[in-house]
Coordinates of C-alpha atoms in Angstrom, one line a residue:
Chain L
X1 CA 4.8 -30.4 -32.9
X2 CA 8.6 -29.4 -33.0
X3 CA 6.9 -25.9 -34.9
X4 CA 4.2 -25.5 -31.5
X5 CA 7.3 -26.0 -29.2
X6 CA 9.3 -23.2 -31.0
X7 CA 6.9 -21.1 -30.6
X8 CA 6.1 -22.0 -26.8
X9 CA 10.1 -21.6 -26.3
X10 CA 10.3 -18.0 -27.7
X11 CA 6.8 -17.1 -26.1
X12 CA 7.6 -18.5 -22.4
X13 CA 10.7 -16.9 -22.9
X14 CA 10.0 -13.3 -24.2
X15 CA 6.1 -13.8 -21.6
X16 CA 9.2 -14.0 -18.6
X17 CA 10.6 -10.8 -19.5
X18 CA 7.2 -9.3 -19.9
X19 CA 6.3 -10.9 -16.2
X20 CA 9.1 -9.0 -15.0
X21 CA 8.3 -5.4 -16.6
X22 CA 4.2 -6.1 -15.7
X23 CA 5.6 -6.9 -11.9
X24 CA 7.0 -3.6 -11.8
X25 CA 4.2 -2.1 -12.6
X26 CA 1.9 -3.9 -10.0
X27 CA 4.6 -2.9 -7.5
X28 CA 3.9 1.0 -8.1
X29 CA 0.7 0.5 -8.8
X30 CA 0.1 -0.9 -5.8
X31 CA 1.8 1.5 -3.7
X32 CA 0.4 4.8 -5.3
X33 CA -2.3 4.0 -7.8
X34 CA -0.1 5.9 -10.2
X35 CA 1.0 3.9 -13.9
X36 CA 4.7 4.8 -14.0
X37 CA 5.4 5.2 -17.6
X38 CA 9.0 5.0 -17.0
X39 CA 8.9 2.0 -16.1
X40 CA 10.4 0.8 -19.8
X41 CA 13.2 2.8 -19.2
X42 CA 14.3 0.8 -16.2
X43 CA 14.6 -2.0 -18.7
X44 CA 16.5 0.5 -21.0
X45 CA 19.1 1.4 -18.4
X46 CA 19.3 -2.0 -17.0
X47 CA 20.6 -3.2 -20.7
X48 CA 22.4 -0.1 -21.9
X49 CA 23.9 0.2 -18.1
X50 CA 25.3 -3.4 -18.8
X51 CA 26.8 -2.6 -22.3
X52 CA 28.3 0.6 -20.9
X53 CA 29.9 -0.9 -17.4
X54 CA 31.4 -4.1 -20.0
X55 CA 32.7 -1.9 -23.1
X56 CA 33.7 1.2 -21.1
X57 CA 34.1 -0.1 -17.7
X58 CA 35.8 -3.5 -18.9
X59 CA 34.1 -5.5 -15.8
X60 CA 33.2 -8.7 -17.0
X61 CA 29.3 -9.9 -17.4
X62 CA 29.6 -11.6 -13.8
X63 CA 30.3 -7.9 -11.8
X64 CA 28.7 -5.4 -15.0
X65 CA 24.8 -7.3 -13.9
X66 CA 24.7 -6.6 -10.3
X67 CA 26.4 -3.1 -11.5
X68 CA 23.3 -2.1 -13.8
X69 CA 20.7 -3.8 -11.7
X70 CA 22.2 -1.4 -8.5
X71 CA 22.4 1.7 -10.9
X72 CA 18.6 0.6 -12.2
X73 CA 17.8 1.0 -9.0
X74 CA 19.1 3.9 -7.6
X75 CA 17.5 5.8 -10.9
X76 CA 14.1 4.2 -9.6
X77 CA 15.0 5.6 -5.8
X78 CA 16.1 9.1 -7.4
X79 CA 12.8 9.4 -9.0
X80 CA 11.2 8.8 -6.4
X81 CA 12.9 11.1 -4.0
X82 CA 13.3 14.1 -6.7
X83 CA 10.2 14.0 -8.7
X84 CA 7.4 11.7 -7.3
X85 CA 8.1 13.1 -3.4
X86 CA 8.1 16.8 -3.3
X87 CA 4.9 16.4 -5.7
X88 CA 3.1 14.4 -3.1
X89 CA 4.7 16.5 -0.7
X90 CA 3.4 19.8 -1.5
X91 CA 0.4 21.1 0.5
X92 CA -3.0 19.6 -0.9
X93 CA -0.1 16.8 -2.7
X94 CA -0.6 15.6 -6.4
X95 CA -3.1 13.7 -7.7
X96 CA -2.7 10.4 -9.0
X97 CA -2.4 11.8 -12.8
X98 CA -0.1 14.5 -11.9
X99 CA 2.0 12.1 -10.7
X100 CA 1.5 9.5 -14.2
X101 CA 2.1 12.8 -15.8
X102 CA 5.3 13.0 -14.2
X103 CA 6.4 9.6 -14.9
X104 CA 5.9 10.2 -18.8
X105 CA 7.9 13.4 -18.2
X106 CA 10.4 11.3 -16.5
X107 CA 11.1 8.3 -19.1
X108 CA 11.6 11.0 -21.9
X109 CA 14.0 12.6 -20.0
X110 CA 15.9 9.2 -19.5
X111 CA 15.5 8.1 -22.5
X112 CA 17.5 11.3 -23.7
X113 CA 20.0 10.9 -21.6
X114 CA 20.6 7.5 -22.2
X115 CA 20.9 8.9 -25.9
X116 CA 23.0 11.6 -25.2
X117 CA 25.4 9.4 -23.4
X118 CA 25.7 6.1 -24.5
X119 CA 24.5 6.7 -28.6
X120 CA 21.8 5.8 -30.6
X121 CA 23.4 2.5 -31.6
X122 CA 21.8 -0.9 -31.2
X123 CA 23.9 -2.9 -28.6
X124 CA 24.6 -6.3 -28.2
X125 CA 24.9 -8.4 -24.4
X126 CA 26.9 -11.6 -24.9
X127 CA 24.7 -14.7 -24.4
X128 CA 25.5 -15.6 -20.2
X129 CA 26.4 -19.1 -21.2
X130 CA 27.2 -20.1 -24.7
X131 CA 25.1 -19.8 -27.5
X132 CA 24.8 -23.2 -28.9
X133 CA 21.4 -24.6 -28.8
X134 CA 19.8 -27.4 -26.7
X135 CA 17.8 -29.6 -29.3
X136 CA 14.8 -30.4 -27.6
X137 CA 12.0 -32.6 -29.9
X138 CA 13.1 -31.1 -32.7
X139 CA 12.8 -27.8 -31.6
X140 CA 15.9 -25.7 -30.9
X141 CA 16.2 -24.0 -27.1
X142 CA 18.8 -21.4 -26.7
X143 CA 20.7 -21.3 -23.5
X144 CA 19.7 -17.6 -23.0
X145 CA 16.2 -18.6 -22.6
X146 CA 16.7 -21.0 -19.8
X147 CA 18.4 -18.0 -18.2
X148 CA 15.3 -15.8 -18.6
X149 CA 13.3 -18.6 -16.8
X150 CA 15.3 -19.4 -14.2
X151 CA 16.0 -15.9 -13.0
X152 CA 12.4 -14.8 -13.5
X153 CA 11.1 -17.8 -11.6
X154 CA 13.9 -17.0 -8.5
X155 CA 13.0 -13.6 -8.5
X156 CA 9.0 -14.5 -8.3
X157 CA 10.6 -16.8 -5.2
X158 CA 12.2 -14.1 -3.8
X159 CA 8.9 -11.6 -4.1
X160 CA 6.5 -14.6 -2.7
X161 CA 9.3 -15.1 0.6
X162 CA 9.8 -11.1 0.4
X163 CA 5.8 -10.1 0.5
X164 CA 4.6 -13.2 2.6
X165 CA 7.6 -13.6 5.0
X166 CA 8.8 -10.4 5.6
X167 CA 8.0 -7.8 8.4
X168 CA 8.4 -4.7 5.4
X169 CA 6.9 -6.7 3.0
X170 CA 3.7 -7.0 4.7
X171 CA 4.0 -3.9 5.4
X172 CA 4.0 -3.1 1.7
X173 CA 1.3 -5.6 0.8
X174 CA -1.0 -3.6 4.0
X175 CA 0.1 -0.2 2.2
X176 CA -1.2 -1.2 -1.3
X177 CA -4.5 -2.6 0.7
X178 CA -5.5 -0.2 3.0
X179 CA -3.3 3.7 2.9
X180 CA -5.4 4.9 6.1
X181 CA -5.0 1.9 8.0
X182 CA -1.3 1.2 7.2
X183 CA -1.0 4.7 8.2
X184 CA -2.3 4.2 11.3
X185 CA -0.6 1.3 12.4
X186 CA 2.9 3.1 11.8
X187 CA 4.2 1.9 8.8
X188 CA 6.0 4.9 6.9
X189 CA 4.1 4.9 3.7
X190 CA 6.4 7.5 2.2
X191 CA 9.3 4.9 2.9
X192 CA 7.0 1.9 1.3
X193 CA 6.5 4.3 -2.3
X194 CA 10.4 5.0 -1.9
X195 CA 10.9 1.4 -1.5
X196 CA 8.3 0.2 -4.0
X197 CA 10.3 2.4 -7.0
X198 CA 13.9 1.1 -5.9
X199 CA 12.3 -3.1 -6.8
X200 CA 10.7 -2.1 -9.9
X201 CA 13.6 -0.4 -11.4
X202 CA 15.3 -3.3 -10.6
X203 CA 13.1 -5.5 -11.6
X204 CA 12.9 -3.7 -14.9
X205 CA 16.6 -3.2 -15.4
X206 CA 16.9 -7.1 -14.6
X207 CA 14.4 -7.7 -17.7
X208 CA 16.9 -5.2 -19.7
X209 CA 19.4 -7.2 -18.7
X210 CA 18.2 -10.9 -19.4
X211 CA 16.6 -9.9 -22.8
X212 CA 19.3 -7.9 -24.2
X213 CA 21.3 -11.1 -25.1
X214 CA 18.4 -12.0 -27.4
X215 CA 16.8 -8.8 -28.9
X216 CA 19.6 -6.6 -28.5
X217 CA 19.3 -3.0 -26.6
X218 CA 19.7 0.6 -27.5
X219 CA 18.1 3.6 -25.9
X220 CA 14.5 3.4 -26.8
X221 CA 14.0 -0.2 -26.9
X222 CA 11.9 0.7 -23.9
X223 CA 8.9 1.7 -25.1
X224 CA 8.0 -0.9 -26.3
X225 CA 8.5 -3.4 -23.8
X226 CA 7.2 -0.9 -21.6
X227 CA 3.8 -0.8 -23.5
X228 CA 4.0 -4.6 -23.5
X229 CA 4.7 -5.0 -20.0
X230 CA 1.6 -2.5 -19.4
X231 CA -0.5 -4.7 -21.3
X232 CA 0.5 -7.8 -19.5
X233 CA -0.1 -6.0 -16.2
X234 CA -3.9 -5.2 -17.2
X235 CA -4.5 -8.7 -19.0
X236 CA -3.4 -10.1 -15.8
X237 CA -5.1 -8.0 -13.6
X238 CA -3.5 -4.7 -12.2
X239 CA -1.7 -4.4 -9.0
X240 CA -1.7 -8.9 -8.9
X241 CA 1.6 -9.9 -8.6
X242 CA 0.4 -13.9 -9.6
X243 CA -1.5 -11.8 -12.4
X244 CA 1.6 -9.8 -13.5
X245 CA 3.3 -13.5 -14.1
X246 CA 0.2 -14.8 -15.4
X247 CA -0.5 -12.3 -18.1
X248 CA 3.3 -11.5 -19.1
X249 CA 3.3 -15.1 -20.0
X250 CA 0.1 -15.4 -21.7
X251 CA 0.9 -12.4 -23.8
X252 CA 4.3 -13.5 -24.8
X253 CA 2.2 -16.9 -25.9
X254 CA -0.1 -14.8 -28.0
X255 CA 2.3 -12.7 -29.6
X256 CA 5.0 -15.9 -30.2
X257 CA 2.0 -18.1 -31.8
X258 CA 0.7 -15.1 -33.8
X259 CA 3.6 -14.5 -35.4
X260 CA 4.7 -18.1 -35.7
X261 CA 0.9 -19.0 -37.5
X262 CA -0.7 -16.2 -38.7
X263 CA 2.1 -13.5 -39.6
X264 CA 5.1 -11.6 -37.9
X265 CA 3.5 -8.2 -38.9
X266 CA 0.6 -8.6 -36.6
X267 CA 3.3 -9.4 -33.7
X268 CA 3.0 -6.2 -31.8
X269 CA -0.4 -5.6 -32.6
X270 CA -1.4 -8.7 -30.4
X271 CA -0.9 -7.0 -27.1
X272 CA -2.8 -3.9 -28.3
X273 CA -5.9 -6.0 -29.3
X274 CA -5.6 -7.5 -25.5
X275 CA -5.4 -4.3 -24.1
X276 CA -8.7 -3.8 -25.7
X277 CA -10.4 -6.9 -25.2
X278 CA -9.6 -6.9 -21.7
X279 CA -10.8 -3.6 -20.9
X280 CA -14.1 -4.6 -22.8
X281 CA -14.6 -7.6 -21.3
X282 CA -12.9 -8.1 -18.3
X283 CA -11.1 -4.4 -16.7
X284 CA -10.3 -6.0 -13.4
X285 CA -7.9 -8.8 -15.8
X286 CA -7.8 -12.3 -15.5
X287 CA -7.0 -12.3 -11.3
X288 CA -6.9 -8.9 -10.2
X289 CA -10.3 -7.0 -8.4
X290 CA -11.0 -10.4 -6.3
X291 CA -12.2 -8.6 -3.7
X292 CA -13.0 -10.2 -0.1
X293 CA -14.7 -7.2 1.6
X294 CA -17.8 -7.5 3.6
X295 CA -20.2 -4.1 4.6
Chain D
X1 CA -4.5 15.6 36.9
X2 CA -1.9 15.3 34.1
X3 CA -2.9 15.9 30.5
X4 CA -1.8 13.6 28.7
X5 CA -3.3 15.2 25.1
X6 CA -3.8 19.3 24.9
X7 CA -5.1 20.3 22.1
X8 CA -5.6 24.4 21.2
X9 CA -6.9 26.5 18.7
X10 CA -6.9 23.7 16.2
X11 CA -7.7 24.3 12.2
X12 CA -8.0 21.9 9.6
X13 CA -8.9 22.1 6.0
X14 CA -10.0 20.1 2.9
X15 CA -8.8 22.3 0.2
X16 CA -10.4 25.7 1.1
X17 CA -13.2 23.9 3.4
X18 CA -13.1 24.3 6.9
X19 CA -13.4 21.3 9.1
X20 CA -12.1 22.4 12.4
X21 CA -12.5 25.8 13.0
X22 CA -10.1 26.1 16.2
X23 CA -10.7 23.1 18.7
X24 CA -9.4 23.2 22.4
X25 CA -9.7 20.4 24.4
X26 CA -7.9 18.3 26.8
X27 CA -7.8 14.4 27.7
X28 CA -6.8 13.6 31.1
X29 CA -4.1 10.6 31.3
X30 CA -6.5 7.4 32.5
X31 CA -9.7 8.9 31.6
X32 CA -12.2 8.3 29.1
X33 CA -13.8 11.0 27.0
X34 CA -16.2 11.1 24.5
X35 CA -16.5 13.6 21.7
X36 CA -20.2 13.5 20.5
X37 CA -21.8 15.6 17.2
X38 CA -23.9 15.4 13.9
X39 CA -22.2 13.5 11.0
X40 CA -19.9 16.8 9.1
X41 CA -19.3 18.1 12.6
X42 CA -15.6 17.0 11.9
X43 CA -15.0 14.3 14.5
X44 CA -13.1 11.7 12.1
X45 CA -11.2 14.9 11.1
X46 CA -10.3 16.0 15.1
X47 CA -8.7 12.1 15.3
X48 CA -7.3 11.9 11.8
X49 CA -5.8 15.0 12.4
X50 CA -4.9 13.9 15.7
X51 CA -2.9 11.0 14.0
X52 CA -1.6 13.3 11.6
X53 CA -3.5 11.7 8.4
X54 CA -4.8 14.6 8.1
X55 CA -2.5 17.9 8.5
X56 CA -3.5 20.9 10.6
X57 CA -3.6 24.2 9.3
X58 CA -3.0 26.1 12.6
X59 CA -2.8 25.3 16.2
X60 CA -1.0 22.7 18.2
X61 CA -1.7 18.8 19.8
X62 CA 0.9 18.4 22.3
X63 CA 1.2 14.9 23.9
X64 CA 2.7 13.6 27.2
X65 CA 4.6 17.0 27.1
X66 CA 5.6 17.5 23.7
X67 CA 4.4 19.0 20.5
X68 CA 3.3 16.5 18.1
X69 CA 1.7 19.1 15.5
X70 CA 4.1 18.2 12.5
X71 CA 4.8 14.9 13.6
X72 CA 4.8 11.5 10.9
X73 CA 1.9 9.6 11.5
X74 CA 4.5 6.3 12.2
X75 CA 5.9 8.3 14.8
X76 CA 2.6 9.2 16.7
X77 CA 1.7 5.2 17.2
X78 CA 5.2 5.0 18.4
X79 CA 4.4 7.4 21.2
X80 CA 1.4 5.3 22.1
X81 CA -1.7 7.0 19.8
X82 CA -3.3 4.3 18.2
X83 CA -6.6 4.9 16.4
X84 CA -9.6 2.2 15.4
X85 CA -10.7 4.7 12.6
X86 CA -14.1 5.0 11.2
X87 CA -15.5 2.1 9.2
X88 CA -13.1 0.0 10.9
X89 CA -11.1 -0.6 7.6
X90 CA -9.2 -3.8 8.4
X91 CA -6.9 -5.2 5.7
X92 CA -9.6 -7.6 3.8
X93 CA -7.3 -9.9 2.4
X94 CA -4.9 -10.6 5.2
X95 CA -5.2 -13.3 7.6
X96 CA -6.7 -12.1 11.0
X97 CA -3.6 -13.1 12.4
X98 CA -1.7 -11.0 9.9
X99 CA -3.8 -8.1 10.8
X100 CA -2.7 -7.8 14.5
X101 CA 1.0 -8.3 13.5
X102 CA 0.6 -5.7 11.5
X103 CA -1.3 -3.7 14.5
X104 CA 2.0 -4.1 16.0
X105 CA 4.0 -3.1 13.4
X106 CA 6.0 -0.4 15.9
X107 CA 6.8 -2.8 18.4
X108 CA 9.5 -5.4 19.1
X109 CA 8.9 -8.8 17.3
X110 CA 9.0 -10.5 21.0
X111 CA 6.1 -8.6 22.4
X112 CA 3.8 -9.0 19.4
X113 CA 3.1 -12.7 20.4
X114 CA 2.5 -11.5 24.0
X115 CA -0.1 -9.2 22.8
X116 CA -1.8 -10.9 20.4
X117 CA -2.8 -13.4 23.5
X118 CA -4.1 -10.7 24.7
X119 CA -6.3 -9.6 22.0
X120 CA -7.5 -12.9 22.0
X121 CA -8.6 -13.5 25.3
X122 CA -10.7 -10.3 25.4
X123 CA -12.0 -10.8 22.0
X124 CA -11.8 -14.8 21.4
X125 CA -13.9 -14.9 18.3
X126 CA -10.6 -13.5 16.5
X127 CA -8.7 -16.5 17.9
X128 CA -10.8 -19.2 16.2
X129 CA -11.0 -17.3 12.9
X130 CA -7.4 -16.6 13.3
X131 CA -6.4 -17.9 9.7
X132 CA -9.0 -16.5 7.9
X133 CA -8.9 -12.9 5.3
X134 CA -10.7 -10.4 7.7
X135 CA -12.1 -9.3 4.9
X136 CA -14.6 -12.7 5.4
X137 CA -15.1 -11.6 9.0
X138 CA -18.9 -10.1 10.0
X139 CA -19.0 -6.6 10.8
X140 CA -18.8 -7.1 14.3
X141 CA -16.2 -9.2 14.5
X142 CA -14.4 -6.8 12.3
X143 CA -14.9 -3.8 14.7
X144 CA -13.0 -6.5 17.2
X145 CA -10.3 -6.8 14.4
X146 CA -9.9 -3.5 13.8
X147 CA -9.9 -2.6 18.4
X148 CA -7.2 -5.6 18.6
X149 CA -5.2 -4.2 15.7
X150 CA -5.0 -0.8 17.7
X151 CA -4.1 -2.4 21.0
X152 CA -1.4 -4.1 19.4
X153 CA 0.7 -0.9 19.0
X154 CA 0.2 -1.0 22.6
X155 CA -1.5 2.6 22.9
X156 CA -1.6 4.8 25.9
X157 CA -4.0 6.5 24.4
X158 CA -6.6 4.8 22.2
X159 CA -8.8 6.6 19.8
X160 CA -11.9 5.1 18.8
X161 CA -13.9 6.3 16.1
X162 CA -17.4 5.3 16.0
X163 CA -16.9 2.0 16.9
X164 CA -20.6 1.1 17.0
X165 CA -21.7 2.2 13.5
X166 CA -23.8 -0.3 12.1
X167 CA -23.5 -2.9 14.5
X168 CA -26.5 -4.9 15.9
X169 CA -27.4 -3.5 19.7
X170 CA -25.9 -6.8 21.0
X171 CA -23.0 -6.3 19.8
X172 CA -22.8 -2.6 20.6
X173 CA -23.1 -3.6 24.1
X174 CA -20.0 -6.0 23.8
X175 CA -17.6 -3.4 22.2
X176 CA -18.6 -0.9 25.1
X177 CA -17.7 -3.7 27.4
X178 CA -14.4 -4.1 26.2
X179 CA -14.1 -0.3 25.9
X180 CA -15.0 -0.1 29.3
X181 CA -12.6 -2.8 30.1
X182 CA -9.6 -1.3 28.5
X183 CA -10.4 1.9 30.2
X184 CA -9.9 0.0 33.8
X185 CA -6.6 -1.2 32.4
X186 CA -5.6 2.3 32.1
X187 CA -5.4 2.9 28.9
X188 CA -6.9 6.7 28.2
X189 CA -9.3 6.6 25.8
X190 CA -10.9 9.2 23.6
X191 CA -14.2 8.0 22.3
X192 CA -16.0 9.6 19.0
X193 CA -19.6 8.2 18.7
X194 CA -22.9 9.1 17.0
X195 CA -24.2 7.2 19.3
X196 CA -24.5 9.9 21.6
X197 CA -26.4 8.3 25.2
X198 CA -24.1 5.0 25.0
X199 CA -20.7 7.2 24.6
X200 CA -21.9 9.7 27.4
X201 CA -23.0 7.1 29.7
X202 CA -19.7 5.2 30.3
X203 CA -17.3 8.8 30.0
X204 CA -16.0 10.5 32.3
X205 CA -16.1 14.2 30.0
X206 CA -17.7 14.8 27.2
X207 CA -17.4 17.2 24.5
X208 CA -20.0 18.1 21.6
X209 CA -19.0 19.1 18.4
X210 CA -20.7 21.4 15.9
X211 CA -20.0 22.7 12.6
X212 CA -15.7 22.4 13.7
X213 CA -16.4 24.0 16.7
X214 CA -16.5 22.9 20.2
X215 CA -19.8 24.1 21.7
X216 CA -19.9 22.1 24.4
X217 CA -18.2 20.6 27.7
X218 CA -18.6 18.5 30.8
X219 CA -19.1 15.5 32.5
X220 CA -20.7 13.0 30.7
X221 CA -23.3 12.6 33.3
X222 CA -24.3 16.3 33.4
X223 CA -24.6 16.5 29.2
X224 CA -27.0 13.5 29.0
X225 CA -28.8 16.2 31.7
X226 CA -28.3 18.8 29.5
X227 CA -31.6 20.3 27.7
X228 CA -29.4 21.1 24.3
X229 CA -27.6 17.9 24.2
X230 CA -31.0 15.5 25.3
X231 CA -32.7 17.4 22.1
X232 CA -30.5 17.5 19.7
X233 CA -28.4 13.9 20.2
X234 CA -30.7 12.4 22.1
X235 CA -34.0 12.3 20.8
X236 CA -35.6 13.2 24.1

């Protein structure tokens, strides 16, 4: 029992991050129909942006998070404008793998300058609130993780009020339904995509952010949660937000069990084999493609 | 009379594709005109492009004095263009209710609830399925959806595109109504059909389209007269 709960700790917690990353990619997704492959490196600059703003800026943890999460964002906004735009822009306008094409384009080149700038060390965040453990039956819960959950689940809060509340948020949610119509009813859909890259870098820097206490950071840690964010987006069903949550948590499950029963080396491998299985099985994912339309 | 849309030597491509091969044509504030042709003629392109969804290649739309050729889409429904496009394509998994907010997405929070009433009382169905995705609405009741998102922005001039594709004749007959009825309100309405002797009957021009071109022009009495337009849109 105490062995299944430390397991479930370190795969609700690590599933949270993933839920954050997968969001991002809904968000985009959703807006554009384009994967945006950089979206790993918001959660690279979010940490590293962190590190940088404590160490060389000497603000403490409390200012240096809204700092990075800002900065996160404004590299989201600046792709947008610089690199997605003028391609869409340009007479006859990209297609939707000129634009993926771009995004690869675009997390190499951050990931270099991250490099460049900030090393190719392996960083470290201070835990937010202490590091001593919270015995729970038998099973030890680090502080950290509680931080993880409880951002996550205010910043799923703050996307439910934000897309079911709000004037622009609707707007957004019409966008990702219906381009023509949303269009046609006056909403600036240029202004949605601008908008829609600004919240996933900062939802991906966040993720940088609240993880790097735990696994560290350095400038390609990325990828991989990038990759594993990706899969949790198509196990859950892409361009769901309830299936970006969904499948980020079930895949950190998956991956924390696997390594905890069967072996750490097949860790990684578990969110490949998803990929896989999903897109064998099920491509629409667990609650995306539910489709209401009548002919 | 005013014109309250001029349109001139209009062009608009798909890649290297033609679709409007210089369209001139006028809609007079008030009036209702119907623009009737063969599916490919380029209709849905004339109002998409008349939106700005679709850029023109060459050529110029002014509206209500000023020239609206390059203008954003957003800003175009500010003016007062609205448009129920083809296939009525209302947003499936919204509420109803959420739909005709959105409809008046351009205009002050305080009017929308004044509108919507208005929606609803010319088109009550919407009213009692209020809550419901309008993705679950029938296709009529969609086409009602899709006319009350439009008339949410407002619009002085409303562009309709085939509003009575693949309805049942019933219900054809009730969108003309309201149609009809908007057009008494005064709102000037420019009406692409298919349905060539339902759109002619209740305009007050007409113009046929062929091929991007316009090829014909008059009063929508005289073309359901007209030998050319009785055999080829009429099946006389």
């Amino acid at each position: 029992m105490a062995e299944f709960l430390q397991f479930a700790f370190s795969g609700l917690t690590v599933g949270a991050i993933y839920a954050l990353v997968a969001l991002g990619f809904a968000l985009i997704y959703n807006a554009s129909h384009v994967i945006n492959f950089a979206q790993g490196e918001f959660v690279t600059i979010g940490g590293m942006a962190t590190v940088a703003l404590m160490t060389g800026g000497g603000l403490p943890l409390l200012l240096a998070i809204p700092a990075a999460v800002m900065i996160t964002a404004l590299v989201g906004l600046a792709l947008e404008k610089f690199a997605v735009e003028p391609a869409i822009g340009r007479p006859g306008g990209a297609s939707v793998v000129t634009i993926i094409i771009i995004t690869i384009g675009a997390s190499i080149f951050i990931r270099g300058v991250v490099q460049v700038t900030l090393g190719k060390d392996f960083h470290r965040l201070p835990a937010f609130s202490g590091e001593a453990p919270i015995d729970i039956l038998g099973a030890r819960l680090q502080p950290q993780s509680l931080w993880v959950l409880g951002v996550t689940l205010l910043v799923v809060a703050a996307l439910w009020w934000f897309f079911g509340r709000t004037r622009f948020g609707k707007a957004m949610l019409a966008t990702s339904h219906n381009r023509l119509a949303a269009q046609l009813v006056g909403i600036d859909t240029r202004l949605v995509l601008l908008a829609s890259f600004g919240l996933s870098a900062a939802l991906g820097g966040l993720a940088g952010i609240l993880t790097a206490p735990i696994t560290l950071t350095k400038y390609d840690i990325g990828i991989m949660l990038g990759l594993k964010g990706f899969a949790a987006a198509i196990l859950g069903g892409l361009g769901s937000g309830p299936g970006a949550i969904v499948g980020g948590i079930a895949l950190g499950l998956a991956e924390a069990l696997a390594a905890g029963y069967i072996s750490s080396a097949y860790k990684d491998a578990v969110a490949f084999i998803i990929i896989l299985v999903v897109l064998f099985v099920r491509p629409s994912g667990l609650l995306g493609g539910r489709s209401t339309e009548r002919v | 009379m005013t014109m309250l849309l001029s349109i001139s030597g209009l062009t608009s491509h798909y890649g290297r594709i033609q679709a409007l091969a210089g369209i001139d044509l006028t809609v007079a504030e008030g009036e209702l005109l119907a623009l009737v042709g063969a599916n490919g003629a380029g209709k849905t392109t004339l109002l998409r492009t008349i939106s700005g969804v679709q850029p023109a290649t060459g050529g110029s739309v002014r509206y209500a004095d000023r020239d609206i050729t390059r203008s954003a889409p957003s800003d175009r429904v500010r003016l007062g263009i609205a448009q129920v496009p083809e296939g009525r394509q209302v947003f499936g998994p919204l509420a109803v209710e959420d739909n005709l907010m959105l409809g008046g997405y351009t205009r002050p929070k305080a009017e929308r609830a004044a509108e919507m009433e208005k929606v609803y009382a010319l088109f009550p169905v919407l009213a009692q399925r209020r809550r419901e995705p309008a993705g679950t609405l029938s296709g009529g009741q969609q086409q009602m959806l899709a006319i009350g998102r439009a008339l949410m922005a407002k619009p002085r001039l409303l562009l309709l595109d085939e509003p009575s594709m693949g309805l049942a004749p019933l219900l054809v007959e009730e969108i003309f109504r309201a149609i009809v009825a908007l057009k008494k309100a005064g709102t000037t309405i420019f009406l692409v059909e298919q349905n060539a002797r339902a759109a002619l009957a209740i305009a007050d021009r007409g113009y046929v389209l062929e091929t991007g071109r316009i090829v014909l022009h008059d009063t929508g009495a005289a073309l359901l007269e007209n030998d050319k337009v009785r055999e080829a849109y009429l099946g006389v």
